[in-house]
Short mmCIF file of C-alpha atoms (C1' of nucleotides) in Angstrom, two decimals:
data_model
loop_
_atom_site.label_atom_id
_atom_site.label_comp_id
_atom_site.label_asym_id
_atom_site.label_seq_id
_atom_site.Cartn_x
_atom_site.Cartn_y
_atom_site.Cartn_z
CA MET A 1 231.35 161.82 179.47
CA ALA A 2 234.06 164.36 178.81
CA ARG A 3 234.66 166.25 181.98
CA GLU A 4 235.88 169.80 181.68
CA VAL A 5 235.44 171.46 184.99
CA ALA A 6 234.18 174.99 184.68
CA GLU A 7 234.11 177.82 187.18
CA ARG A 8 231.25 180.14 187.77
CA ALA A 9 233.57 183.10 187.37
CA ASP A 10 234.48 182.03 183.83
CA ILE A 11 230.87 181.75 182.73
CA VAL A 12 229.62 185.13 183.92
CA PRO A 13 231.41 187.24 181.26
CA VAL A 14 230.03 184.98 178.53
CA LEU A 15 226.54 185.37 179.97
CA ALA A 16 227.07 189.13 180.04
CA GLU A 17 227.72 189.27 176.31
CA ILE A 18 224.66 187.11 175.61
CA PHE A 19 222.38 189.38 177.66
CA ARG A 20 223.90 192.45 176.03
CA GLU A 21 223.21 191.14 172.56
CA HIS A 22 219.79 189.60 173.11
CA GLY A 23 218.34 191.21 176.21
CA PHE A 24 216.83 189.30 179.11
CA ALA A 25 213.82 187.89 177.29
CA GLY A 26 215.78 187.14 174.13
CA ALA A 27 218.52 185.16 175.87
CA SER A 28 217.18 181.62 175.62
CA LEU A 29 218.66 178.66 177.45
CA ALA A 30 219.40 177.05 174.10
CA LEU A 31 221.50 180.07 173.19
CA ILE A 32 223.20 180.06 176.57
CA THR A 33 224.11 176.37 176.46
CA ALA A 34 225.48 176.83 172.95
CA ARG A 35 227.61 179.87 173.74
CA THR A 36 228.88 178.76 177.15
CA GLY A 37 229.41 175.19 176.04
CA LEU A 38 227.75 174.03 179.24
CA GLY A 39 224.77 171.71 179.46
CA LYS A 40 221.68 172.56 181.44
CA GLY A 41 222.93 170.37 184.25
CA SER A 42 226.02 172.50 184.84
CA LEU A 43 224.14 175.71 184.28
CA TYR A 44 221.52 174.90 186.91
CA HIS A 45 224.24 173.66 189.20
CA PHE A 46 225.90 177.08 189.20
CA PHE A 47 222.68 179.08 188.95
CA PRO A 48 219.85 177.18 190.64
CA GLY A 49 217.62 180.20 190.15
CA GLY A 50 217.84 179.90 186.37
CA LYS A 51 217.99 182.84 184.02
CA GLU A 52 217.09 185.34 186.70
CA GLU A 53 220.04 184.29 188.86
CA MET A 54 222.33 184.35 185.84
CA ALA A 55 221.33 187.91 185.04
CA ALA A 56 221.72 188.94 188.67
CA ALA A 57 225.23 187.43 188.73
CA VAL A 58 226.12 189.33 185.56
CA LEU A 59 224.88 192.63 186.96
CA ALA A 60 226.76 192.05 190.22
CA ASP A 61 229.90 191.29 188.23
CA ILE A 62 229.59 194.47 186.19
CA ASP A 63 228.84 196.48 189.29
CA GLY A 64 231.95 195.05 190.94
CA TRP A 65 234.10 195.94 187.96
CA PHE A 66 232.94 199.56 187.98
CA GLU A 67 233.34 199.79 191.75
CA ARG A 68 236.94 198.58 191.49
CA GLU A 69 238.08 200.24 188.29
CA ILE A 70 236.08 203.46 188.29
CA TYR A 71 234.48 204.46 191.59
CA VAL A 72 237.34 203.60 193.95
CA PRO A 73 239.93 205.54 191.89
CA LEU A 74 237.51 208.47 191.65
CA ARG A 75 237.19 208.57 195.42
CA ALA A 76 240.95 208.14 195.91
CA GLY A 77 242.49 211.26 194.36
CA GLU A 78 242.69 213.58 197.34
CA ASP A 79 244.06 216.84 195.97
CA ALA A 80 243.05 218.70 192.81
CA ASP A 81 245.75 217.07 190.71
CA GLY A 82 244.92 213.57 191.91
CA ALA A 83 241.25 214.20 191.23
CA ARG A 84 241.98 215.38 187.70
CA THR A 85 244.11 212.29 187.07
CA SER A 86 241.35 209.95 188.24
CA LEU A 87 238.82 211.82 186.07
CA ALA A 88 241.02 211.39 183.02
CA ALA A 89 241.45 207.70 183.88
CA MET A 90 237.67 207.31 184.13
CA PHE A 91 237.14 208.56 180.58
CA THR A 92 239.90 206.31 179.25
CA ASN A 93 238.49 203.26 181.03
CA VAL A 94 234.91 204.02 180.02
CA ASP A 95 235.92 204.33 176.38
CA ALA A 96 237.78 201.02 176.57
CA TYR A 97 234.99 199.23 178.46
CA PHE A 98 232.22 200.27 176.09
CA ARG A 99 234.51 199.85 173.11
CA SER A 100 233.75 203.36 171.89
CA GLY A 101 230.05 202.63 171.94
CA ARG A 102 230.19 199.26 170.17
CA ARG A 103 229.39 197.53 173.43
CA SER A 104 226.14 198.52 175.07
CA CYS A 105 225.60 199.24 178.75
CA LEU A 106 223.68 196.23 180.05
CA ILE A 107 222.56 198.08 183.16
CA GLY A 108 221.27 200.97 181.08
CA ALA A 109 219.53 198.59 178.68
CA PHE A 110 217.88 196.74 181.58
CA ALA A 111 216.65 200.07 182.94
CA LEU A 112 214.39 200.46 179.89
CA GLY A 113 211.20 198.43 179.94
CA ASP A 114 209.87 195.78 182.27
CA THR A 115 213.24 194.19 183.01
CA ARG A 116 213.97 197.14 185.30
CA GLY A 117 211.52 195.94 187.95
CA ARG A 118 213.43 192.71 188.60
CA PHE A 119 216.77 194.47 189.10
CA ALA A 120 215.74 197.94 190.28
CA VAL A 121 217.98 197.98 193.35
CA ILE A 122 221.21 197.18 191.56
CA ILE A 123 220.39 199.47 188.62
CA ASP A 124 219.69 202.38 190.90
CA GLY A 125 222.78 201.68 193.01
CA TYR A 126 225.08 201.46 190.01
CA PHE A 127 224.21 204.89 188.71
CA TRP A 128 223.90 206.54 192.10
CA ARG A 129 227.33 205.42 193.35
CA TRP A 130 228.87 206.43 190.04
CA GLN A 131 227.33 209.87 190.22
CA MET A 132 228.37 210.44 193.83
CA ALA A 133 231.98 209.26 193.29
CA LEU A 134 232.21 211.39 190.18
CA ALA A 135 230.73 214.45 191.89
CA GLY A 136 233.28 214.14 194.68
CA ALA A 137 236.18 214.03 192.23
CA LEU A 138 234.77 216.98 190.28
CA ALA A 139 234.44 219.00 193.48
CA ARG A 140 238.05 218.27 194.45
CA ALA A 141 239.17 219.12 190.93
CA GLY A 142 237.78 222.60 191.34
CA HIS A 143 234.17 222.43 190.09
CA ALA A 144 232.83 223.91 193.28
CA SER A 145 229.64 225.31 191.79
CA SER A 146 227.49 222.23 191.05
CA PRO A 147 229.49 218.99 190.90
CA VAL A 148 226.47 216.72 191.42
CA ASP A 149 224.73 218.33 188.47
CA LEU A 150 227.80 218.04 186.26
CA ALA A 151 228.20 214.41 187.26
CA GLU A 152 224.61 213.72 186.21
CA GLU A 153 225.33 215.45 182.91
CA VAL A 154 228.32 213.19 182.31
CA LEU A 155 226.36 209.98 183.02
CA VAL A 156 223.55 211.14 180.74
CA GLY A 157 226.11 211.86 178.04
CA ILE A 158 227.73 208.44 178.30
CA GLN A 159 224.42 206.58 178.14
CA GLY A 160 223.14 208.71 175.29
CA ALA A 161 226.38 208.31 173.39
CA ILE A 162 226.07 204.52 173.59
CA VAL A 163 222.52 204.61 172.24
CA LEU A 164 223.30 207.00 169.39
CA ALA A 165 226.58 205.31 168.46
CA GLN A 166 224.79 201.96 168.16
CA ALA A 167 221.84 203.44 166.31
CA ARG A 168 224.15 205.06 163.78
CA ASP A 169 226.69 202.23 163.87
CA ASP A 170 229.45 204.79 164.25
CA GLU A 171 232.11 204.83 166.96
CA ASP A 172 232.94 208.46 166.23
CA VAL A 173 229.58 209.54 167.68
CA PHE A 174 230.72 208.06 170.98
CA ARG A 175 234.23 209.50 170.81
CA ARG A 176 232.98 213.01 170.02
CA GLU A 177 230.66 212.97 173.05
CA MET A 178 233.51 211.77 175.26
CA ALA A 179 235.62 214.69 174.03
CA ARG A 180 232.80 217.14 174.85
CA LEU A 181 232.36 215.67 178.32
CA ARG A 182 236.09 215.75 179.02
CA ALA A 183 236.16 219.41 178.04
CA ARG A 184 233.20 220.17 180.26
CA CYS A 185 235.06 218.57 183.17
CA GLY A 186 238.03 220.83 182.50
CA LEU A 187 240.20 218.13 180.94
CA MET A 188 241.49 219.66 177.75
CA ALA A 189 244.40 217.51 176.65
CA MET B 1 180.33 186.16 167.63
CA ALA B 2 180.40 189.76 168.77
CA ARG B 3 181.70 191.87 165.95
CA GLU B 4 183.62 194.98 166.89
CA VAL B 5 185.37 196.23 163.83
CA ALA B 6 188.85 197.51 164.51
CA GLU B 7 191.15 199.62 162.40
CA ARG B 8 194.82 199.03 161.90
CA ALA B 9 195.53 202.62 162.85
CA ASP B 10 193.92 202.11 166.28
CA ILE B 11 196.00 199.04 167.05
CA VAL B 12 199.44 200.45 166.26
CA PRO B 13 199.70 202.76 169.30
CA VAL B 14 198.74 199.87 171.58
CA LEU B 15 201.40 197.71 169.97
CA ALA B 16 203.88 200.54 170.47
CA GLU B 17 203.33 200.56 174.22
CA ILE B 18 203.69 196.78 174.38
CA PHE B 19 207.01 196.83 172.52
CA ARG B 20 208.20 199.72 174.68
CA GLU B 21 207.47 197.83 177.88
CA HIS B 22 208.60 194.35 176.87
CA GLY B 23 210.96 194.77 173.93
CA PHE B 24 210.70 192.84 170.69
CA ALA B 25 211.53 189.40 172.08
CA GLY B 26 209.46 189.91 175.21
CA ALA B 27 206.30 190.95 173.41
CA SER B 28 204.49 187.64 173.04
CA LEU B 29 201.40 187.16 170.92
CA ALA B 30 199.50 186.16 174.04
CA LEU B 31 200.35 189.54 175.54
CA ILE B 32 199.43 191.31 172.33
CA THR B 33 196.04 189.62 172.00
CA ALA B 34 195.28 190.41 175.63
CA ARG B 35 196.22 194.09 175.44
CA THR B 36 194.75 194.83 172.01
CA GLY B 37 191.63 192.78 172.65
CA LEU B 38 192.03 191.25 169.21
CA GLY B 39 192.24 187.53 168.47
CA LYS B 40 195.02 186.06 166.44
CA GLY B 41 192.70 185.95 163.43
CA SER B 42 192.34 189.72 163.36
CA LEU B 43 195.95 190.32 164.21
CA TYR B 44 197.20 188.19 161.33
CA HIS B 45 194.60 189.73 159.10
CA PHE B 46 196.10 193.19 159.66
CA PHE B 47 199.72 192.05 159.95
CA PRO B 48 200.25 188.93 157.83
CA GLY B 49 203.96 189.16 158.55
CA GLY B 50 203.39 188.58 162.27
CA LYS B 51 205.38 190.27 165.03
CA GLU B 52 208.01 191.59 162.66
CA GLU B 53 205.41 193.42 160.58
CA MET B 54 203.77 194.74 163.75
CA ALA B 55 207.05 196.19 164.95
CA ALA B 56 207.79 197.66 161.54
CA ALA B 57 204.36 199.33 161.52
CA VAL B 58 204.99 200.76 164.97
CA LEU B 59 208.37 202.17 163.99
CA ALA B 60 206.92 203.69 160.82
CA ASP B 61 204.14 205.25 162.89
CA ILE B 62 206.60 206.76 165.35
CA ASP B 63 208.80 207.96 162.53
CA GLY B 64 205.78 209.61 160.89
CA TRP B 65 204.83 211.35 164.11
CA PHE B 66 208.30 212.84 164.54
CA GLU B 67 208.47 213.84 160.90
CA ARG B 68 205.16 215.71 161.22
CA GLU B 69 205.44 217.17 164.69
CA ILE B 70 209.17 217.76 165.04
CA TYR B 71 211.20 217.67 161.82
CA VAL B 72 208.82 219.62 159.55
CA PRO B 73 208.42 222.49 162.04
CA LEU B 74 212.20 222.54 162.56
CA ARG B 75 212.73 222.93 158.82
CA ALA B 76 209.97 225.53 158.54
CA GLY B 77 211.16 228.48 160.66
CA GLU B 78 212.96 230.57 158.06
CA ASP B 79 214.41 233.51 159.99
CA ALA B 80 216.27 233.47 163.32
CA ASP B 81 213.12 234.13 165.30
CA GLY B 82 211.13 231.42 163.55
CA ALA B 83 213.99 228.98 164.07
CA ARG B 84 214.14 229.78 167.77
CA THR B 85 210.40 229.29 168.08
CA SER B 86 210.53 225.88 166.40
CA LEU B 87 213.46 224.86 168.63
CA ALA B 88 211.48 225.79 171.74
CA ALA B 89 208.50 223.85 170.38
CA MET B 90 210.71 220.81 169.81
CA PHE B 91 211.78 220.70 173.46
CA THR B 92 208.19 221.12 174.62
CA ASN B 93 206.94 218.35 172.34
CA VAL B 94 209.81 216.01 173.20
CA ASP B 95 209.14 216.44 176.90
CA ALA B 96 205.46 215.71 176.35
CA TYR B 97 206.06 212.75 174.03
CA PHE B 98 208.52 211.00 176.34
CA ARG B 99 206.48 212.01 179.39
CA SER B 100 209.54 213.53 181.03
CA GLY B 101 211.45 210.31 180.65
CA ARG B 102 208.70 207.98 181.91
CA ARG B 103 208.17 206.73 178.39
CA SER B 104 211.16 205.18 176.69
CA CYS B 105 212.30 205.78 173.12
CA LEU B 106 211.40 202.59 171.27
CA ILE B 107 213.73 203.41 168.39
CA GLY B 108 216.60 204.03 170.79
CA ALA B 109 215.82 200.81 172.67
CA PHE B 110 215.70 198.80 169.44
CA ALA B 111 219.11 200.25 168.52
CA LEU B 112 220.69 198.34 171.42
CA GLY B 113 221.32 194.65 170.88
CA ASP B 114 220.36 192.28 168.11
CA THR B 115 216.99 193.89 167.37
CA ARG B 116 218.85 196.68 165.58
CA GLY B 117 219.74 194.46 162.64
CA ARG B 118 216.11 193.91 161.65
CA PHE B 119 215.26 197.60 161.61
CA ALA B 120 218.61 199.25 160.91
CA VAL B 121 217.36 201.40 158.03
CA ILE B 122 214.50 203.04 159.89
CA ILE B 123 216.57 203.47 163.07
CA ASP B 124 219.36 205.17 161.20
CA GLY B 125 216.94 207.34 159.22
CA TYR B 126 215.05 208.48 162.29
CA PHE B 127 218.11 209.88 164.04
CA TRP B 128 219.76 211.20 160.90
CA ARG B 129 216.75 213.21 159.74
CA TRP B 130 216.25 214.54 163.25
CA GLN B 131 219.87 215.64 163.49
CA MET B 132 219.84 217.31 160.07
CA ALA B 133 216.55 219.16 160.66
CA LEU B 134 217.79 220.26 164.07
CA ALA B 135 221.17 221.37 162.74
CA GLY B 136 219.42 223.51 160.11
CA ALA B 137 217.27 225.22 162.70
CA LEU B 138 220.27 225.81 164.97
CA ALA B 139 222.22 227.34 162.11
CA ARG B 140 219.37 229.71 161.28
CA ALA B 141 219.00 230.58 164.96
CA GLY B 142 222.56 231.85 164.96
CA HIS B 143 224.72 228.85 165.91
CA ALA B 144 226.95 229.28 162.89
CA SER B 145 230.01 227.57 164.37
CA SER B 146 229.07 223.87 164.49
CA PRO B 147 225.33 223.25 164.31
CA VAL B 148 225.65 219.60 163.25
CA ASP B 149 227.81 218.91 166.29
CA LEU B 150 225.42 220.71 168.62
CA ALA B 151 222.48 218.78 167.13
CA GLU B 152 224.28 215.49 167.83
CA GLU B 153 224.89 216.67 171.38
CA VAL B 154 221.17 217.35 171.84
CA LEU B 155 220.11 213.93 170.55
CA VAL B 156 222.68 212.24 172.77
CA GLY B 157 221.35 214.23 175.71
CA ILE B 158 217.74 213.26 175.06
CA GLN B 159 218.53 209.55 174.73
CA GLY B 160 220.78 209.56 177.77
CA ALA B 161 218.21 211.45 179.80
CA ILE B 162 215.60 208.79 179.03
CA VAL B 163 217.93 205.99 180.14
CA LEU B 164 219.01 207.70 183.35
CA ALA B 165 215.52 208.93 184.24
CA GLN B 166 214.17 205.39 183.92
CA ALA B 167 217.11 203.87 185.78
CA ARG B 168 216.63 206.25 188.66
CA ASP B 169 212.85 206.35 188.32
CA ASP B 170 212.96 210.14 188.51
CA GLU B 171 211.40 212.55 186.02
CA ASP B 172 213.53 215.41 187.33
CA VAL B 173 216.64 213.81 185.84
CA PHE B 174 215.01 214.19 182.44
CA ARG B 175 213.76 217.72 183.05
CA ARG B 176 217.15 218.92 184.26
CA GLU B 177 218.84 217.61 181.11
CA MET B 178 216.20 219.30 178.95
CA ALA B 179 216.94 222.57 180.73
CA ARG B 180 220.68 222.17 180.09
CA LEU B 181 220.10 221.40 176.40
CA ARG B 182 217.74 224.36 175.99
CA ALA B 183 220.38 226.62 177.50
CA ARG B 184 223.05 225.22 175.21
CA CYS B 185 220.79 226.00 172.24
CA GLY B 186 220.47 229.58 173.43
CA LEU B 187 216.91 229.24 174.71
CA MET B 188 216.97 230.73 178.18
CA ALA B 189 213.36 231.43 179.08
"C1'" DT C 1 241.24 152.07 198.61
"C1'" DC C 2 236.79 153.74 198.79
"C1'" DC C 3 233.94 157.55 199.66
"C1'" DT C 4 232.18 161.95 199.18
"C1'" DG C 5 230.70 165.78 196.83
"C1'" DA C 6 231.25 168.93 193.10
"C1'" DC C 7 230.30 168.74 188.37
"C1'" DT C 8 228.13 167.10 183.76
"C1'" DG C 9 225.10 165.14 179.95
"C1'" DT C 10 220.68 163.45 178.63
"C1'" DA C 11 216.07 162.35 178.72
"C1'" DC C 12 212.04 164.17 179.90
"C1'" DC C 13 208.32 167.36 181.74
"C1'" DT C 14 204.81 171.05 181.20
"C1'" DT C 15 203.88 175.32 179.31
"C1'" DT C 16 204.13 178.70 176.01
"C1'" DC C 17 205.61 180.13 171.67
"C1'" DA C 18 204.49 181.94 166.74
"C1'" DG C 19 201.76 180.79 163.27
"C1'" DT C 20 197.80 178.32 160.38
"C1'" DA C 21 193.17 176.82 159.05
"C1'" DC C 22 188.79 177.65 158.72
"C1'" DA C 23 184.06 178.42 159.66
"C1'" DC C 24 181.42 182.24 160.45
"C1'" DA C 25 179.54 187.21 161.11
"C1'" DG C 26 177.96 191.15 159.23
"C1'" DA C 27 177.88 195.45 156.35
"C1'" DG C 28 177.36 197.30 151.70
"C1'" DA C 29 176.55 196.64 146.74
"C1'" DG C 30 173.75 194.85 143.29
"C1'" DC D 1 167.29 189.00 149.04
"C1'" DT D 2 171.88 187.37 147.87
"C1'" DC D 3 176.54 187.77 146.97
"C1'" DT D 4 181.01 189.41 148.28
"C1'" DC D 5 184.54 190.94 150.94
"C1'" DT D 6 186.48 192.42 155.24
"C1'" DG D 7 186.87 191.11 159.87
"C1'" DT D 8 186.65 187.86 163.79
"C1'" DG D 9 186.92 183.79 167.16
"C1'" DT D 10 188.54 179.26 168.00
"C1'" DA D 11 190.72 175.06 167.57
"C1'" DC D 12 194.79 173.42 166.20
"C1'" DT D 13 199.94 172.60 164.95
"C1'" DG D 14 204.98 171.64 165.63
"C1'" DA D 15 208.65 173.80 167.70
"C1'" DA D 16 210.87 175.92 171.36
"C1'" DA D 17 210.57 177.73 175.84
"C1'" DG D 18 212.28 177.15 180.96
"C1'" DG D 19 212.98 173.83 184.22
"C1'" DT D 20 213.54 169.02 186.64
"C1'" DA D 21 215.38 164.31 187.51
"C1'" DC D 22 218.85 161.49 187.66
"C1'" DA D 23 222.54 158.45 186.55
"C1'" DG D 24 227.03 158.94 185.80
"C1'" DT D 25 232.05 160.99 186.20
"C1'" DC D 26 235.91 162.28 188.26
"C1'" DA D 27 239.34 164.59 191.73
"C1'" DG D 28 240.76 164.94 196.55
"C1'" DG D 29 240.67 163.53 201.27
"C1'" DA D 30 240.35 159.95 204.82
#
DNA sequence: TCCTGACTGTACCTTTCAGTACACAGAGAG
DNA sequence: CTCTCTGTGTACTGAAAGGTACAGTCAGGA
């Protein structure tokens, strides 16, 4: 038997793309073995809980990425200038991560329909921590009036832009919404 | 055998709820027979093309509803006042239809992931006709500058509000976004 | 060196899947 | 009454689903 040792960490991003493209129910083990190149033996070695554990690992991985790359920087910028810089960085990173709307938000997609129930805690946490970190940065950047509300508006805009960009198969839909949101956050370049 | 004659038109809304809750891949025939109360015989009598034809019928039904209840009224209001009235009606009907974000947008959900490919034409048409009808009404209501852009912004907001409201399990998220969009369309009540 | 334990492929299990076949029920037309 | 045509339930199919069992493979440590 050819032995090519794999690591759990290498598999998770592949699983993420599969769940993004096919959803939880549509991601069959046959598809997963084909795309990861791993047999069921290896798969169940790394994820004894099966598909459910795979999806949970993917969500945790995504959550970790956003925590590191988005939320932490948002919380970091202490003065108004630092806050504005981290806000600008957020929009740049979000555009790159979602590939201008070509890549869907797995956590948003899982929030729709019955999949939500299985992963409610992580879904809720993901959006809540994002909104709070963003609201803090907005407040420090000078939006004293209603930063929590504006933060909600931004998250709604991002999620909606992903849906509409995919529906229309047009990246510009996403980019235009990002420009509107940037402007609303006082980031006219 | 008990004979309770069903009509295709009565089944479609039930199918719609099933697809909304479980997605295309997750909606099994077993689930469908249970929820509709119809055996496979009847189901395949009405929809010889199976699940795919059921989903297509559902999407066509939804599309027809929006055409009748939303797009036609939007196109109807001829003067500024009529346009403003139809805009207000749109927000009221959208809030009712999506049950303040408790009910997801099936067409938006199908746009994410591989399901889109099967129904690309109807998905694209749904959003495009909505945006054009809305842009016309906005223009007549006095938004001469960029009505097509504002219409896109509204659709993005509605879709995003559904995602975030479901993720957070909170109708108020949806209602707040509707209030923002109304204001942006010049409809302060 | 051999032993241990992490990893891997394959054969197999039960259940469920979408879909088919077909006999039958019943209402309306003649 | 009978004939026809639209529905309906049920038994069935082969394929695919998720998951288990297990023998085997190799690297690293003792």
